[in-house]
């Protein structure tokens, strides 16, 4: 993808590196996160307009500590060191860094002590967040102190060489002046112009895709999830019917979802849309299988087989398009090998399709940017804001063996749960919510008669990264409405329970 003006973030293994990148992008400035050990030549080749050195847990004075090519400070490009980055600039430029006497861990108050473009607009006694126990105890020449907390040099600079350091984290929300400092660096010091919007991104991406694809044929596995949908919309705008989307309907989607995906793409986008109606195929392969891992494996394997069958009908495929996004790509941490996660939903596809090249037009984008791009390309809100949905679909929300009737119960109850969450205005605050059909039956009463039916569970979690999650305190009235509606509208259930376990120790899905 053609590069706009960009800020380079060198990552020293701090926990906030991704957050920092998002903060920069919120100012409509493109940035990339790379490992800290890039050479000065590599950095030069990227032609960044500014460089940020992130925080990190190490002791900057230790010979084993992660470092960077010091020549980077002589490129004439503005550099901002944050926390560990700040300590490292001081240490490597001849200053002194020591374990702090009074450890100011967490909340501190910052006061500017000299005129500085970086701290312009920062008030006295402004709250800031500090997370390193080492501090700069004497400055390198010719740096000056521009801000202090009670216990440390909070900001230093060599304005002539445009080198800056802050002990605190401007990217975290506890730092009151955080956005001011980032903005001052980007616009006041680096002289960036901003304006990197998703509309702009779409324009350049479309141009690039056209150039790359030429007259070739592009194949995309469309799942109906946000990433593959936005990919489809983007590539369709670029090359129209040279794009074929294969949508494998395995019958494990939520209520009406297959039709919604078809409707969103067929009439509204210029592309070939192939819906593989393979519901019966998947059900027959899952018959008699109750082990969760086996169910997952069968679905994954059959997905690839089915996709291969449809891909062969298309003929020559030149490009396979994948919806990889930036968090899957970021190579993080000092001295670590590149950790690149392959896209879990389409992992095996490159092996069964003959193609020349993979194209990944969402590779530089975070999830919220993908959503903005989707809206800019005219995708409907419900697709763009769709909650994550696992590749194996409802198969891992029906405990044990899957039958058509059990799928019906989960599908109908899930639709009611979703409708009530939407009616209560909770859609955007709960990150994932669904129903699970347990394998337990209990006694109940209905119309004065004994019933012996299934227990259904409700699951709703709030999370930032899906690695950890908290169960959501849904108001009782909403739970009450959901429960009564499911019992009266979905035959086959007579008891609803609410899952109040966080992750860990539980996972989000039940299987
Ligand atoms: P767990 O259950 O592991 O889920 O806490 C974390 C997130 O991942 C989703 N998930 C999957 N997504 N293929 C996927 O594409 C899968 O096999 C799969 N299993 C779980 C889950 O819905 C949650 O968002």
PDB file of N, CA and C and ligand atoms in Angstrom, residues 296 344-345 388-392 396-397 432 434 466-467 503 506-511, ligand 1:
ATOM      1  N   UNK A 296     -14.719 -28.766  16.068  1.00  0.00           N
ATOM      2  CA  UNK A 296     -13.939 -27.669  15.473  1.00  0.00           C
ATOM      3  C   UNK A 296     -13.110 -28.158  14.288  1.00  0.00           C
ATOM      4  N   UNK A 344      -7.041 -16.666  11.504  1.00  0.00           N
ATOM      5  CA  UNK A 344      -7.529 -17.959  11.971  1.00  0.00           C
ATOM      6  C   UNK A 344      -8.690 -18.550  11.179  1.00  0.00           C
ATOM      7  N   UNK A 345      -9.486 -17.689  10.548  1.00  0.00           N
ATOM      8  CA  UNK A 345     -10.646 -18.248   9.847  1.00  0.00           C
ATOM      9  C   UNK A 345     -10.310 -18.845   8.496  1.00  0.00           C
ATOM     10  N   UNK A 388     -17.933 -10.118  17.229  1.00  0.00           N
ATOM     11  CA  UNK A 388     -17.149 -11.228  16.689  1.00  0.00           C
ATOM     12  C   UNK A 388     -17.936 -12.527  16.759  1.00  0.00           C
ATOM     13  N   UNK A 389     -17.734 -13.369  15.787  1.00  0.00           N
ATOM     14  CA  UNK A 389     -18.464 -14.635  15.731  1.00  0.00           C
ATOM     15  C   UNK A 389     -17.447 -15.713  15.376  1.00  0.00           C
ATOM     16  N   UNK A 390     -17.383 -16.784  16.153  1.00  0.00           N
ATOM     17  CA  UNK A 390     -16.318 -17.775  15.912  1.00  0.00           C
ATOM     18  C   UNK A 390     -16.506 -18.515  14.595  1.00  0.00           C
ATOM     19  N   UNK A 391     -15.405 -18.882  13.981  1.00  0.00           N
ATOM     20  CA  UNK A 391     -15.459 -19.648  12.730  1.00  0.00           C
ATOM     21  C   UNK A 391     -16.384 -20.858  12.812  1.00  0.00           C
ATOM     22  N   UNK A 392     -16.296 -21.676  13.879  1.00  0.00           N
ATOM     23  CA  UNK A 392     -17.175 -22.858  13.952  1.00  0.00           C
ATOM     24  C   UNK A 392     -18.633 -22.510  14.261  1.00  0.00           C
ATOM     25  N   UNK A 396     -20.265 -24.506  18.391  1.00  0.00           N
ATOM     26  CA  UNK A 396     -19.610 -24.522  19.712  1.00  0.00           C
ATOM     27  C   UNK A 396     -20.487 -23.837  20.766  1.00  0.00           C
ATOM     28  N   UNK A 397     -21.739 -23.536  20.368  1.00  0.00           N
ATOM     29  CA  UNK A 397     -22.695 -23.000  21.354  1.00  0.00           C
ATOM     30  C   UNK A 397     -23.826 -23.996  21.603  1.00  0.00           C
ATOM     31  N   UNK A 432     -19.472  -9.027  23.400  1.00  0.00           N
ATOM     32  CA  UNK A 432     -19.939 -10.287  22.816  1.00  0.00           C
ATOM     33  C   UNK A 432     -21.042 -10.848  23.703  1.00  0.00           C
ATOM     34  N   UNK A 434     -24.343 -13.938  23.677  1.00  0.00           N
ATOM     35  CA  UNK A 434     -24.963 -15.023  22.921  1.00  0.00           C
ATOM     36  C   UNK A 434     -25.604 -16.013  23.877  1.00  0.00           C
ATOM     37  N   UNK A 466     -10.276  -9.608  24.025  1.00  0.00           N
ATOM     38  CA  UNK A 466     -10.810 -10.975  23.984  1.00  0.00           C
ATOM     39  C   UNK A 466      -9.844 -12.007  24.610  1.00  0.00           C
ATOM     40  N   UNK A 467      -8.703 -11.533  25.122  1.00  0.00           N
ATOM     41  CA  UNK A 467      -7.784 -12.430  25.819  1.00  0.00           C
ATOM     42  C   UNK A 467      -8.238 -12.572  27.271  1.00  0.00           C
ATOM     43  N   UNK A 503     -13.178 -14.311  32.186  1.00  0.00           N
ATOM     44  CA  UNK A 503     -12.103 -15.034  31.502  1.00  0.00           C
ATOM     45  C   UNK A 503     -10.779 -14.404  31.898  1.00  0.00           C
ATOM     46  N   UNK A 506     -12.755 -18.909  33.036  1.00  0.00           N
ATOM     47  CA  UNK A 506     -13.539 -19.504  31.937  1.00  0.00           C
ATOM     48  C   UNK A 506     -13.051 -18.924  30.616  1.00  0.00           C
ATOM     49  N   UNK A 507     -13.438 -19.521  29.506  1.00  0.00           N
ATOM     50  CA  UNK A 507     -13.232 -18.869  28.215  1.00  0.00           C
ATOM     51  C   UNK A 507     -14.546 -18.176  27.858  1.00  0.00           C
ATOM     52  N   UNK A 508     -14.535 -17.414  26.784  1.00  0.00           N
ATOM     53  CA  UNK A 508     -15.770 -16.714  26.402  1.00  0.00           C
ATOM     54  C   UNK A 508     -16.780 -17.727  25.872  1.00  0.00           C
ATOM     55  N   UNK A 509     -16.366 -18.503  24.891  1.00  0.00           N
ATOM     56  CA  UNK A 509     -17.240 -19.563  24.377  1.00  0.00           C
ATOM     57  C   UNK A 509     -17.248 -20.713  25.377  1.00  0.00           C
ATOM     58  N   UNK A 510     -18.268 -21.538  25.290  1.00  0.00           N
ATOM     59  CA  UNK A 510     -18.348 -22.668  26.226  1.00  0.00           C
ATOM     60  C   UNK A 510     -17.596 -23.896  25.722  1.00  0.00           C
ATOM     61  N   UNK A 511     -17.327 -23.938  24.445  1.00  0.00           N
ATOM     62  CA  UNK A 511     -16.576 -25.109  23.927  1.00  0.00           C
ATOM     63  C   UNK A 511     -15.340 -24.625  23.194  1.00  0.00           C
TER      64      UNK A 511
HETATM   65  P1  LIG B   1     -12.524 -17.930  23.865  1.00  0.00           P
HETATM   66  O1  LIG B   1     -13.718 -18.825  23.895  1.00  0.00           O
HETATM   67  O2  LIG B   1     -11.254 -18.661  23.545  1.00  0.00           O
HETATM   68  O3  LIG B   1     -12.755 -16.945  22.659  1.00  0.00           O
HETATM   69  O4  LIG B   1     -12.402 -17.090  25.108  1.00  0.00           O
HETATM   70  C1  LIG B   1     -12.065 -15.727  22.421  1.00  0.00           C
HETATM   71  C2  LIG B   1     -12.665 -15.077  21.181  1.00  0.00           C
HETATM   72  O5  LIG B   1     -12.376 -15.867  20.022  1.00  0.00           O
HETATM   73  C3  LIG B   1     -13.583 -16.312  19.407  1.00  0.00           C
HETATM   74  N1  LIG B   1     -13.358 -17.692  18.958  1.00  0.00           N
HETATM   75  C4  LIG B   1     -13.063 -18.046  17.697  1.00  0.00           C
HETATM   76  N2  LIG B   1     -12.936 -17.295  16.579  1.00  0.00           N
HETATM   77  N3  LIG B   1     -12.475 -19.244  15.306  1.00  0.00           N
HETATM   78  C5  LIG B   1     -12.679 -17.913  15.392  1.00  0.00           C
HETATM   79  O6  LIG B   1     -12.608 -17.234  14.379  1.00  0.00           O
HETATM   80  C6  LIG B   1     -12.574 -20.049  16.386  1.00  0.00           C
HETATM   81  O7  LIG B   1     -12.402 -21.265  16.286  1.00  0.00           O
HETATM   82  C7  LIG B   1     -12.885 -19.412  17.634  1.00  0.00           C
HETATM   83  N4  LIG B   1     -13.070 -19.874  18.910  1.00  0.00           N
HETATM   84  C8  LIG B   1     -13.347 -18.796  19.692  1.00  0.00           C
HETATM   85  C9  LIG B   1     -14.658 -16.179  20.475  1.00  0.00           C
HETATM   86  O8  LIG B   1     -15.950 -16.014  19.918  1.00  0.00           O
HETATM   87  C10 LIG B   1     -14.173 -14.953  21.222  1.00  0.00           C
HETATM   88  O9  LIG B   1     -14.527 -13.768  20.535  1.00  0.00           O
END
